[in-house]
PDB file of C-alpha atoms and ligand atoms in Angstrom:
ATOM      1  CA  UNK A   1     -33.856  16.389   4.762  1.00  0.00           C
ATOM      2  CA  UNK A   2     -32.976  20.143   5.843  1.00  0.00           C
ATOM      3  CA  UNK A   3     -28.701  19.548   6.533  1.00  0.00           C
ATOM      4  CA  UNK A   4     -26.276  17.394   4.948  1.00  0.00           C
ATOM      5  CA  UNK A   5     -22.597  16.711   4.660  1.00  0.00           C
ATOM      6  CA  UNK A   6     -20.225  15.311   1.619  1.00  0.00           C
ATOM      7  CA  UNK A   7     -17.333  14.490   2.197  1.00  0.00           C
ATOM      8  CA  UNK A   8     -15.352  14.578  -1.416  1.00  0.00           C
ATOM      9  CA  UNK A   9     -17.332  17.491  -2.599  1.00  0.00           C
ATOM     10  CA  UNK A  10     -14.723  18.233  -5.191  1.00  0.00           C
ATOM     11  CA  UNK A  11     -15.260  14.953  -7.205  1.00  0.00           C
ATOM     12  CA  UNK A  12     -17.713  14.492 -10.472  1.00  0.00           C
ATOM     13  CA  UNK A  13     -20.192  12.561  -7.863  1.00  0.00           C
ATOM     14  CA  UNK A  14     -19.234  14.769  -4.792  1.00  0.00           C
ATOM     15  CA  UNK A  15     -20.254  18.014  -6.371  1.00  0.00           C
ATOM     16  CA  UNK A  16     -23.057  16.525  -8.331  1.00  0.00           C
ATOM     17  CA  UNK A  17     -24.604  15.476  -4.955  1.00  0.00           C
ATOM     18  CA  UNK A  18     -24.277  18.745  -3.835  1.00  0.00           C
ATOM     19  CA  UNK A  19     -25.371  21.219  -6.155  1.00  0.00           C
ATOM     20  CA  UNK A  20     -28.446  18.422  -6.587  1.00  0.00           C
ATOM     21  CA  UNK A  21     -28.502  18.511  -2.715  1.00  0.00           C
ATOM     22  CA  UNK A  22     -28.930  22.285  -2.735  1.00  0.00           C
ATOM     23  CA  UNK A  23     -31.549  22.633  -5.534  1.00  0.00           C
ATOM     24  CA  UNK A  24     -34.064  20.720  -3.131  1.00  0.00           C
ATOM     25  CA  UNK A  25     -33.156  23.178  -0.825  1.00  0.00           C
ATOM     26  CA  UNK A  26     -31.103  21.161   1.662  1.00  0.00           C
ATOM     27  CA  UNK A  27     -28.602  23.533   3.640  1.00  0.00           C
ATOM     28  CA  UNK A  28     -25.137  21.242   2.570  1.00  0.00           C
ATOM     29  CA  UNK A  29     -21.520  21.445   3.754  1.00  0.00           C
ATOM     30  CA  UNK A  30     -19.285  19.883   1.056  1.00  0.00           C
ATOM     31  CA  UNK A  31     -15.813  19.182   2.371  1.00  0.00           C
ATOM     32  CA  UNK A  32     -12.740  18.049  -0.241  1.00  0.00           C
ATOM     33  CA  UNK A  33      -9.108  17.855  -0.361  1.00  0.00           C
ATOM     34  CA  UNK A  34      -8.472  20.389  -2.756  1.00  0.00           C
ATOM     35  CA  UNK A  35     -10.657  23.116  -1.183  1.00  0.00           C
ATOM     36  CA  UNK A  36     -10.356  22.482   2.297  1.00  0.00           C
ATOM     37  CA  UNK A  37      -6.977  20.288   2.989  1.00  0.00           C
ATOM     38  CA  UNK A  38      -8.735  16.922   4.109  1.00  0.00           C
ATOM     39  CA  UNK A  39      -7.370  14.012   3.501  1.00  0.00           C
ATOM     40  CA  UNK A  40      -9.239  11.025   4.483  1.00  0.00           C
ATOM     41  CA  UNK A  41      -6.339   8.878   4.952  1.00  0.00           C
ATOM     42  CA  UNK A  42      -4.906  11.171   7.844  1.00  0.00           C
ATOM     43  CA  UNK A  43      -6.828  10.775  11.202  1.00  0.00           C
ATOM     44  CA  UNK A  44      -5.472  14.024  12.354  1.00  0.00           C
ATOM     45  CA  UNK A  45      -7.145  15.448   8.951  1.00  0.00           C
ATOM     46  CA  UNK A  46     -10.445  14.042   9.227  1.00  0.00           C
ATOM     47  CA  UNK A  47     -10.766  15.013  13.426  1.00  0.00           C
ATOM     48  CA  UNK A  48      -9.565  18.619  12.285  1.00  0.00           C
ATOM     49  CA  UNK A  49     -12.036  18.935   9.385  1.00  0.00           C
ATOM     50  CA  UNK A  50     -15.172  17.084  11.051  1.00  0.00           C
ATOM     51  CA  UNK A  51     -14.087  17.962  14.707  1.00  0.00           C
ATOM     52  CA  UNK A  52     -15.325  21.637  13.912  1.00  0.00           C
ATOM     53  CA  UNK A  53     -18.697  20.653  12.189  1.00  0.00           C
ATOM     54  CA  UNK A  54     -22.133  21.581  14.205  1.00  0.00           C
ATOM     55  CA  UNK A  55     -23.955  17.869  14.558  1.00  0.00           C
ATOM     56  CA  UNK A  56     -27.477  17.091  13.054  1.00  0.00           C
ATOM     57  CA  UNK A  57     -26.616  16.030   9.889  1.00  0.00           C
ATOM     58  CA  UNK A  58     -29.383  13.975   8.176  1.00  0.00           C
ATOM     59  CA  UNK A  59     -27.187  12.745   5.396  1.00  0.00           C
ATOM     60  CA  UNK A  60     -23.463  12.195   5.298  1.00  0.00           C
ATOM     61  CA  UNK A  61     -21.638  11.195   2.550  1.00  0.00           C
ATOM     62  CA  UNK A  62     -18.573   9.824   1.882  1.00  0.00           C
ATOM     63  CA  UNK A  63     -17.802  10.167  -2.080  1.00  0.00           C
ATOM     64  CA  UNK A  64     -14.103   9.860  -1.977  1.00  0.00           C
ATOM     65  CA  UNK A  65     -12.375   7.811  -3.815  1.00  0.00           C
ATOM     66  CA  UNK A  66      -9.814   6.833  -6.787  1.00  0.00           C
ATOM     67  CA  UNK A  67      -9.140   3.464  -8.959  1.00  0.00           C
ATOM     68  CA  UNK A  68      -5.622   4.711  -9.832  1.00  0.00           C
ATOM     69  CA  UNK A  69      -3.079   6.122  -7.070  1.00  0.00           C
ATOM     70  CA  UNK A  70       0.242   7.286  -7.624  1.00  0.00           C
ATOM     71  CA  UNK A  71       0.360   6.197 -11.257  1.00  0.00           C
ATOM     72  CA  UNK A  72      -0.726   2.604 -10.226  1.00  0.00           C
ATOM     73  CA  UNK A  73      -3.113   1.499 -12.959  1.00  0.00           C
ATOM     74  CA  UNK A  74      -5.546  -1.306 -11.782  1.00  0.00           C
ATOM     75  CA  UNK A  75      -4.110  -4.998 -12.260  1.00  0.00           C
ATOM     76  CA  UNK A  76      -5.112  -6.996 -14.795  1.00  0.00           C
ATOM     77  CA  UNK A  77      -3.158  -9.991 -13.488  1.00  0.00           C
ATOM     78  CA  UNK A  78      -1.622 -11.296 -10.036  1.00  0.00           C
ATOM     79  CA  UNK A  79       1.546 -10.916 -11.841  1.00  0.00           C
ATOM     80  CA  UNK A  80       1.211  -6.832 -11.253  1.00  0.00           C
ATOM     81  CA  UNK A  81      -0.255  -6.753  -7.756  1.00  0.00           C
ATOM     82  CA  UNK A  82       2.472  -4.637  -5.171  1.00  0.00           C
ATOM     83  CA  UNK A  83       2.187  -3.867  -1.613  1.00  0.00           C
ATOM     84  CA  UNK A  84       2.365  -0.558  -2.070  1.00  0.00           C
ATOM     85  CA  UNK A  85      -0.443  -0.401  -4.386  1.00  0.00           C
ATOM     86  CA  UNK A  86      -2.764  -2.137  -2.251  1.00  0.00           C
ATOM     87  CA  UNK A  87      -1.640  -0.153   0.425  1.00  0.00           C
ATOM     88  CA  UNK A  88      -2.563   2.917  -1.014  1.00  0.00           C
ATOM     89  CA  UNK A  89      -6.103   1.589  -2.151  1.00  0.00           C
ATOM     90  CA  UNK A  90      -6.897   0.349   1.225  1.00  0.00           C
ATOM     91  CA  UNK A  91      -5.942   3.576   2.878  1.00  0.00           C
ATOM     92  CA  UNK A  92      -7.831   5.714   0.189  1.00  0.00           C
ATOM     93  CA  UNK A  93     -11.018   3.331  -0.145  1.00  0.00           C
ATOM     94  CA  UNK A  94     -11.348   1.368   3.015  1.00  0.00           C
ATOM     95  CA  UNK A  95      -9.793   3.062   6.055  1.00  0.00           C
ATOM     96  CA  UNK A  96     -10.465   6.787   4.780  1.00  0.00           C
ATOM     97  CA  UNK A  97     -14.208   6.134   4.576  1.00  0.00           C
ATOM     98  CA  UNK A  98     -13.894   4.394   7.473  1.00  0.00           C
ATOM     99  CA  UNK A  99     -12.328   7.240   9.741  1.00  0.00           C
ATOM    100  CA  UNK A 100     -15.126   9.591   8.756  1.00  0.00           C
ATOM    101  CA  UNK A 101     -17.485   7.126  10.026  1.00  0.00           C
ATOM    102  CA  UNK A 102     -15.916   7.262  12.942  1.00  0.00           C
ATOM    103  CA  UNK A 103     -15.689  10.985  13.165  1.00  0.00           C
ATOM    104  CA  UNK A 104     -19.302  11.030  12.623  1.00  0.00           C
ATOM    105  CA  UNK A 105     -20.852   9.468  14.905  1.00  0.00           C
ATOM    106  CA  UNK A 106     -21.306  12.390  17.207  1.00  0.00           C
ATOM    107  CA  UNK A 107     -22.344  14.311  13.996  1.00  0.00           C
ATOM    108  CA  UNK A 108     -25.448  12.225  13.217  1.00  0.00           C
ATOM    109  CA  UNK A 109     -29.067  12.847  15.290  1.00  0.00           C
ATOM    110  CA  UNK A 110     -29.861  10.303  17.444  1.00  0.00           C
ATOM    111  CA  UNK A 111     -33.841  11.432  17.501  1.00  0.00           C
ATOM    112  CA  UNK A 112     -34.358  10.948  13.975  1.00  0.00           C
ATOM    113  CA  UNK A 113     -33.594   9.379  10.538  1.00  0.00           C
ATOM    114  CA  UNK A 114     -30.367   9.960   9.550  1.00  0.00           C
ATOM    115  CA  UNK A 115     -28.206   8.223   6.453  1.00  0.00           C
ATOM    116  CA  UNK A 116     -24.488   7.830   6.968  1.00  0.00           C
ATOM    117  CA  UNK A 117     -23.332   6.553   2.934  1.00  0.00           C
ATOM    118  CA  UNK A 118     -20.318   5.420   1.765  1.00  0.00           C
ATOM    119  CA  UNK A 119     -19.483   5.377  -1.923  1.00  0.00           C
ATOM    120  CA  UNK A 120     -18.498   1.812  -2.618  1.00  0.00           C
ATOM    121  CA  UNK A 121     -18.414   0.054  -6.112  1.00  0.00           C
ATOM    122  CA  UNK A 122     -20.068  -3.161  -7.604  1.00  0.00           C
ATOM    123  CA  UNK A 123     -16.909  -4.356  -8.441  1.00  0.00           C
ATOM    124  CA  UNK A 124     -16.176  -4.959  -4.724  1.00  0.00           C
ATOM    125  CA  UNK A 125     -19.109  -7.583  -5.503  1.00  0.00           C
ATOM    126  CA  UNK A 126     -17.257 -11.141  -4.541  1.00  0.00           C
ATOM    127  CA  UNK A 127     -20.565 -12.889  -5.185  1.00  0.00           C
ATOM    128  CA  UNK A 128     -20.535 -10.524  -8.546  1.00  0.00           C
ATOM    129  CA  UNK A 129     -17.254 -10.922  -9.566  1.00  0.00           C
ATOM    130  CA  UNK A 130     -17.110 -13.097 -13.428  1.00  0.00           C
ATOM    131  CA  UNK A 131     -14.509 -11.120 -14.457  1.00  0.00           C
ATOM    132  CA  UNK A 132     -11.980 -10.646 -12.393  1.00  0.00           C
ATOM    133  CA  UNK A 133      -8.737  -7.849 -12.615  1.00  0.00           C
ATOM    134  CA  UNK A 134      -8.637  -4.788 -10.632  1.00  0.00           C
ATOM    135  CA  UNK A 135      -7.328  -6.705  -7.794  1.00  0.00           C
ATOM    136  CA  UNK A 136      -6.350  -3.952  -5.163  1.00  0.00           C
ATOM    137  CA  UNK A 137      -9.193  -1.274  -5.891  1.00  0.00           C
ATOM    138  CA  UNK A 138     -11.467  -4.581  -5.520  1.00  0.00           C
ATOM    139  CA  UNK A 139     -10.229  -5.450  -2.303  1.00  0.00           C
ATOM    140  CA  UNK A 140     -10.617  -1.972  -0.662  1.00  0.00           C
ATOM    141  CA  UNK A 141     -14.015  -1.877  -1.606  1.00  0.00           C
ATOM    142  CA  UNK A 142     -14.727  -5.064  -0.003  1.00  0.00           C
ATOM    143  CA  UNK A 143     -13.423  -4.307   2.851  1.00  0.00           C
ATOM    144  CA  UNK A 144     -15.138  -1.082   2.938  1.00  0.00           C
ATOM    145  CA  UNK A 145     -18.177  -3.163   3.019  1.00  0.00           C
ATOM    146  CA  UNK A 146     -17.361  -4.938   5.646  1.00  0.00           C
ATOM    147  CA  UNK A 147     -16.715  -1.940   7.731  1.00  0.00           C
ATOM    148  CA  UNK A 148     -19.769  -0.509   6.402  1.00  0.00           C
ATOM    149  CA  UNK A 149     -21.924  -3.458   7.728  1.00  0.00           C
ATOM    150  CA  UNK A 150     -19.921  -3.865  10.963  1.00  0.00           C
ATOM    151  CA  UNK A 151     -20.475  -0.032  11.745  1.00  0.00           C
ATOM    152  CA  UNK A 152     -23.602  -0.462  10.847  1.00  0.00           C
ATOM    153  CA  UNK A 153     -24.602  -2.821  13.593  1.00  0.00           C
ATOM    154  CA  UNK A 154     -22.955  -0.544  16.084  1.00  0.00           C
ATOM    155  CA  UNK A 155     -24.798   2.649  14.806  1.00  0.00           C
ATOM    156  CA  UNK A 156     -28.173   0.908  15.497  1.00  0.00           C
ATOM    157  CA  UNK A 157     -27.627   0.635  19.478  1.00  0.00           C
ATOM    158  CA  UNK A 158     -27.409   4.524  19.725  1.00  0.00           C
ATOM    159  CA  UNK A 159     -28.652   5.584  16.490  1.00  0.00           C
ATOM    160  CA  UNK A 160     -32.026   3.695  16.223  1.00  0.00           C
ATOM    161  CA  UNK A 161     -33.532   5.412  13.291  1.00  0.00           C
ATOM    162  CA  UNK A 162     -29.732   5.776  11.264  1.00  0.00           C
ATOM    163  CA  UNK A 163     -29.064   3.837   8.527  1.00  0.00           C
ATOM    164  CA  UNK A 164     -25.358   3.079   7.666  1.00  0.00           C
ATOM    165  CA  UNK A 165     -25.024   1.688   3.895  1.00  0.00           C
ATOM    166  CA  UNK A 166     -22.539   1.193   1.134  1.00  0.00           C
ATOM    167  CA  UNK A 167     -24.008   2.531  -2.344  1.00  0.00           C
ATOM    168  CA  UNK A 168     -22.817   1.549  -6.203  1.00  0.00           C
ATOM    169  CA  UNK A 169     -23.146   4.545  -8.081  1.00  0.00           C
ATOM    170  CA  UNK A 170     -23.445   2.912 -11.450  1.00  0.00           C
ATOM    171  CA  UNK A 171     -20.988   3.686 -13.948  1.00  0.00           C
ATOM    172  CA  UNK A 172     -20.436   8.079 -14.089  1.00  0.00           C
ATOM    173  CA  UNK A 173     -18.872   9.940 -16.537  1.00  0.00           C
ATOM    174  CA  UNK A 174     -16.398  11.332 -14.269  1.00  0.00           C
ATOM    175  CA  UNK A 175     -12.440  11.819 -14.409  1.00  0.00           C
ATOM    176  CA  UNK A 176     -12.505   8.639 -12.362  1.00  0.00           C
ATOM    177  CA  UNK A 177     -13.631   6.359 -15.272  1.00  0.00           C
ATOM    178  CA  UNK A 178     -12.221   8.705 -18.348  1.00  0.00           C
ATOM    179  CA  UNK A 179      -9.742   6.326 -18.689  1.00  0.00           C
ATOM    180  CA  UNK A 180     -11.223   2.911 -17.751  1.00  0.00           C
ATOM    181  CA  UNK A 181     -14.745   2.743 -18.694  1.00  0.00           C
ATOM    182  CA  UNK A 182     -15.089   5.882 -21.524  1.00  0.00           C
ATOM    183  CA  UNK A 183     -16.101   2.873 -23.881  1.00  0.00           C
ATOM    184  CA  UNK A 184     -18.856   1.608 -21.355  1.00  0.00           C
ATOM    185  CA  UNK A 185     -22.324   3.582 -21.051  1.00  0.00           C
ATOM    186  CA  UNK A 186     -21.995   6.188 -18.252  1.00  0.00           C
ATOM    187  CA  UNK A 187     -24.119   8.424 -16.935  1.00  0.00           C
ATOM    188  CA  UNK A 188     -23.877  11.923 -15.967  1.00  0.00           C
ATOM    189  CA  UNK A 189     -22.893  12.842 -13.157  1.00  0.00           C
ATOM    190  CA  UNK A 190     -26.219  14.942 -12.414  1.00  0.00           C
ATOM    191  CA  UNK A 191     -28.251  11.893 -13.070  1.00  0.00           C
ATOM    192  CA  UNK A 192     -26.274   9.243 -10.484  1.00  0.00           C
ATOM    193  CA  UNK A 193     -26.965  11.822  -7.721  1.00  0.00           C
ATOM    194  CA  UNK A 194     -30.314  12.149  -8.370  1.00  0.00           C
ATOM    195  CA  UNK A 195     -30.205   8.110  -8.863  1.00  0.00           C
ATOM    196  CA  UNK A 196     -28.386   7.996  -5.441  1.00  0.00           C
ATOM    197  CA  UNK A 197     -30.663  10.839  -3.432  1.00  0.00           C
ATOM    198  CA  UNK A 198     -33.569   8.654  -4.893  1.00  0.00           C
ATOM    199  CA  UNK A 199     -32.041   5.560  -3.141  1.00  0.00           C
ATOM    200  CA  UNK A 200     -31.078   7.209   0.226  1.00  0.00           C
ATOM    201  CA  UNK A 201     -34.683   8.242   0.567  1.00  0.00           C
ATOM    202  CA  UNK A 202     -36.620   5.289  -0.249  1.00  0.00           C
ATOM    203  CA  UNK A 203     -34.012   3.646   2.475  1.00  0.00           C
ATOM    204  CA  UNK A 204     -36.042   2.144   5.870  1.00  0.00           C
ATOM    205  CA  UNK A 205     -33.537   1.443   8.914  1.00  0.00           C
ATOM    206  CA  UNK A 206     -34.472  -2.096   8.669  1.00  0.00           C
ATOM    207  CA  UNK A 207     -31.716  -2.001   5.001  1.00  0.00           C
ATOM    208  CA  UNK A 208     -29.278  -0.475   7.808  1.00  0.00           C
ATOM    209  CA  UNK A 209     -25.774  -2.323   6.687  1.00  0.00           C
ATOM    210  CA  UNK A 210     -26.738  -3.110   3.448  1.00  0.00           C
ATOM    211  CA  UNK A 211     -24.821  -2.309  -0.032  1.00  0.00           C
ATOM    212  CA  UNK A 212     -27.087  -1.155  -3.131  1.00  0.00           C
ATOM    213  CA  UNK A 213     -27.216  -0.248  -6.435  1.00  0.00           C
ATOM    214  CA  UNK A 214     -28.121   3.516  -7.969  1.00  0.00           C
ATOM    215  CA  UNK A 215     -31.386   1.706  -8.815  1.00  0.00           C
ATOM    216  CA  UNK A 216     -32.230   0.227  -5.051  1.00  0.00           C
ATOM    217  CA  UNK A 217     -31.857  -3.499  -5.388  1.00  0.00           C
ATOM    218  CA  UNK A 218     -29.218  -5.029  -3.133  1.00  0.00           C
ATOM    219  CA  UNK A 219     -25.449  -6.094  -4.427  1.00  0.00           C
ATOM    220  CA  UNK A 220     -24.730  -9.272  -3.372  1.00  0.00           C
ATOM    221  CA  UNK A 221     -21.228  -9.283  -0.957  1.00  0.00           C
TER     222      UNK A 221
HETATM  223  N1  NAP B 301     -17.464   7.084 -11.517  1.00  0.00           N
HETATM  224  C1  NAP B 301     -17.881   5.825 -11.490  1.00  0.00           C
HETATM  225  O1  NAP B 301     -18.331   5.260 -12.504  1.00  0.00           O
HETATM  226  C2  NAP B 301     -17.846   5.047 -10.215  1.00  0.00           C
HETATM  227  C3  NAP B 301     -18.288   3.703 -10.257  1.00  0.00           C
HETATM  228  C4  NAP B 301     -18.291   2.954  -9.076  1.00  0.00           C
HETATM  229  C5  NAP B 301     -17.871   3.544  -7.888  1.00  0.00           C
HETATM  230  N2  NAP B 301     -17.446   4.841  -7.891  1.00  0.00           N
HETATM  231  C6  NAP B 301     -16.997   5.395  -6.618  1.00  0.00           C
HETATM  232  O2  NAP B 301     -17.550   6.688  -6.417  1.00  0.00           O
HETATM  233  C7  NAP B 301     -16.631   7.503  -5.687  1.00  0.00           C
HETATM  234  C8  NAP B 301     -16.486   8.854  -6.377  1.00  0.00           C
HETATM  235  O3  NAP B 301     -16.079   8.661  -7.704  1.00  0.00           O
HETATM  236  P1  NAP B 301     -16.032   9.866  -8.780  1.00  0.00           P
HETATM  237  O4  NAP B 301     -16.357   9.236 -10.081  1.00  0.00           O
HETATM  238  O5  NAP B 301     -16.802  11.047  -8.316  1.00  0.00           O
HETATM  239  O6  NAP B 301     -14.458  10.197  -8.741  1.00  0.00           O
HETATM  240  P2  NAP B 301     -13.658  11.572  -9.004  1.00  0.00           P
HETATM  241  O7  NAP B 301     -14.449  12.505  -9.847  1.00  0.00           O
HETATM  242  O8  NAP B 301     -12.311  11.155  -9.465  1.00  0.00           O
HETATM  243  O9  NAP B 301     -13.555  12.204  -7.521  1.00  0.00           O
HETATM  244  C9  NAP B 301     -12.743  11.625  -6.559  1.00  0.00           C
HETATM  245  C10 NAP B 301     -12.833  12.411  -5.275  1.00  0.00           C
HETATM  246  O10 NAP B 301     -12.019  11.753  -4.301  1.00  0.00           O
HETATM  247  C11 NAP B 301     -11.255  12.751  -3.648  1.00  0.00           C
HETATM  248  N3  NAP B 301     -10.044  12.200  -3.062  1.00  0.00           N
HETATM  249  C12 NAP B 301      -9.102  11.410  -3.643  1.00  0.00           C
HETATM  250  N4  NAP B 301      -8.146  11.111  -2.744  1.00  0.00           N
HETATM  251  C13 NAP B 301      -8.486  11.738  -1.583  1.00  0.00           C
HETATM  252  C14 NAP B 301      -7.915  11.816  -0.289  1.00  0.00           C
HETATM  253  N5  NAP B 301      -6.782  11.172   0.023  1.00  0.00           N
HETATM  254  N6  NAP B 301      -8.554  12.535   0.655  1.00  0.00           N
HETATM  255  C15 NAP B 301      -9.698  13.199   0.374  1.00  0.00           C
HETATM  256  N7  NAP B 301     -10.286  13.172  -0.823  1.00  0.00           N
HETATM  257  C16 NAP B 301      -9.687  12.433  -1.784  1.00  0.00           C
HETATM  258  C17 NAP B 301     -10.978  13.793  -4.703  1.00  0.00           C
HETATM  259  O11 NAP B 301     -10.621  14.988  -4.056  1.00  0.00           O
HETATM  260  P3  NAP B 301      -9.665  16.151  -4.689  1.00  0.00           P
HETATM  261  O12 NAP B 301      -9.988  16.200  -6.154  1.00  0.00           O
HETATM  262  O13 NAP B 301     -10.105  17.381  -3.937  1.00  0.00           O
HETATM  263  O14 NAP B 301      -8.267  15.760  -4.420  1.00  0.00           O
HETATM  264  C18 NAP B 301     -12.342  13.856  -5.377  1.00  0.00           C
HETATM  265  O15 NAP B 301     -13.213  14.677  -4.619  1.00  0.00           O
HETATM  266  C19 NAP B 301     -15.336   6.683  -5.543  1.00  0.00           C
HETATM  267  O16 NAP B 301     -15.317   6.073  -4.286  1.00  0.00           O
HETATM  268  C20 NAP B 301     -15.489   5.600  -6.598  1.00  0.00           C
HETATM  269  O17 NAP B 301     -14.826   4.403  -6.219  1.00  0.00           O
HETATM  270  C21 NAP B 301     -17.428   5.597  -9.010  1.00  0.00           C
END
């Protein structure tokens, strides 16, 4: 891999992926919000930020992403489910990712391997889900699975040797799960990118539209 491209390069994964990206030596362009004024719910954001990118990207990665927006804390029943709240979590976690695709496209080779990745979450799992809860920040992420897979299968008529895929990162000690998972065993954040480089390399175009785990195996839909 000589160039790649993360998108939420601000974030405990996003910079993680990064600074792990550039110790292999891997010439990377992070792009974030904070440093850089994208926001991946804006169209005109994502065409300004990408639109002036040179393509041949062999990795891009989208690791964007929140469980709380706006003070909305994830539901634990029906009862606290608004549209404005799912709103925002399909905007942040479905359509944003699914904007850079589309402002990728051009971006990726068409000669050679190349990974486009979208941070998803296992808890956008329907097969997985015993527990329930979370109800909006679930939905998004199925749905960005769905778009994954869908773009996917469109990538693969001009993109032969791409791969388009939808990645659990396990659970990361980052400010995203400080609140919601501090009691759970994380890992740092160093240690899911390697985990999620790993993955991305051991990849074949045949797993093209497929969602998997930090460790490799697939996540059932
Ligand atoms: N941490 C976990 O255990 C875990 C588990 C499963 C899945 N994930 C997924 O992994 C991804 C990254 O999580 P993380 O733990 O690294 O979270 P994080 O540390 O909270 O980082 C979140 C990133 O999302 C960016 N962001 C938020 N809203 C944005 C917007 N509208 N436009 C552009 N960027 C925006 C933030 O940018 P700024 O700070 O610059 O605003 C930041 O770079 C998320 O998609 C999350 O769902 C994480």
């Amino acid at each position: 891999m000589e160039k790649a491209l993360i998108i939420g390069a601000s974030g405990g994964i996003g910079a993680a992926l990064v600074a792990a990206l550039q110790a292999r030596g891997v010439a990377v362009t992070g792009l974030s919000r904070r440093d850089d004024g994208l926001d991946v719910t804006h169209e005109d954001s994502v065409a300004a930020c990408l639109g002036g990118l040179e393509p041949g990207f062999d990795l891009i990665l989208v690791a964007t992403g929140a469980l709380e927006i706006g003070g909305a804390a994830p539901e634990k029943t029906i009862r606290r489910v608004t549209a404005q709240a799912m709103a925002d979590q399909f905007a942040l976690n479905c359509i944003g990712p699914s904007l850079v695709l589309k402002h990728s496209l051009r971006l990726l080779p068409r000669d050679r391997r190349a990974v486009f990745a979208a941070l998803s979450a296992r808890v956008g799992s329907i097969g997985d889900n015993a527990l329930g809860g979370w109800y909006s920040y679930r939905t998004a992420k199925a749905a960005l699975n769905q778009m994954i897979h869908t773009g996917a299968i469109e990538l693969a008529r001009s993109h032969r040797h791409a791969l388009c895929v939808a990645l659990h990162p396990g659970t990361v000690a980052t400010d995203f799960t400080a609140e919601y998972a501090a009691s759970h065993d994380r890992v740092p954040p160093d240690r899911a990118a390697s985990n999620l480089l790993g993955v991305i390399e051991a990849l074949t175009p045949a797993e093209t539209g497929g969602f998997f785990d930090w460790q490799g195996k697939r996540v059932a839909w």
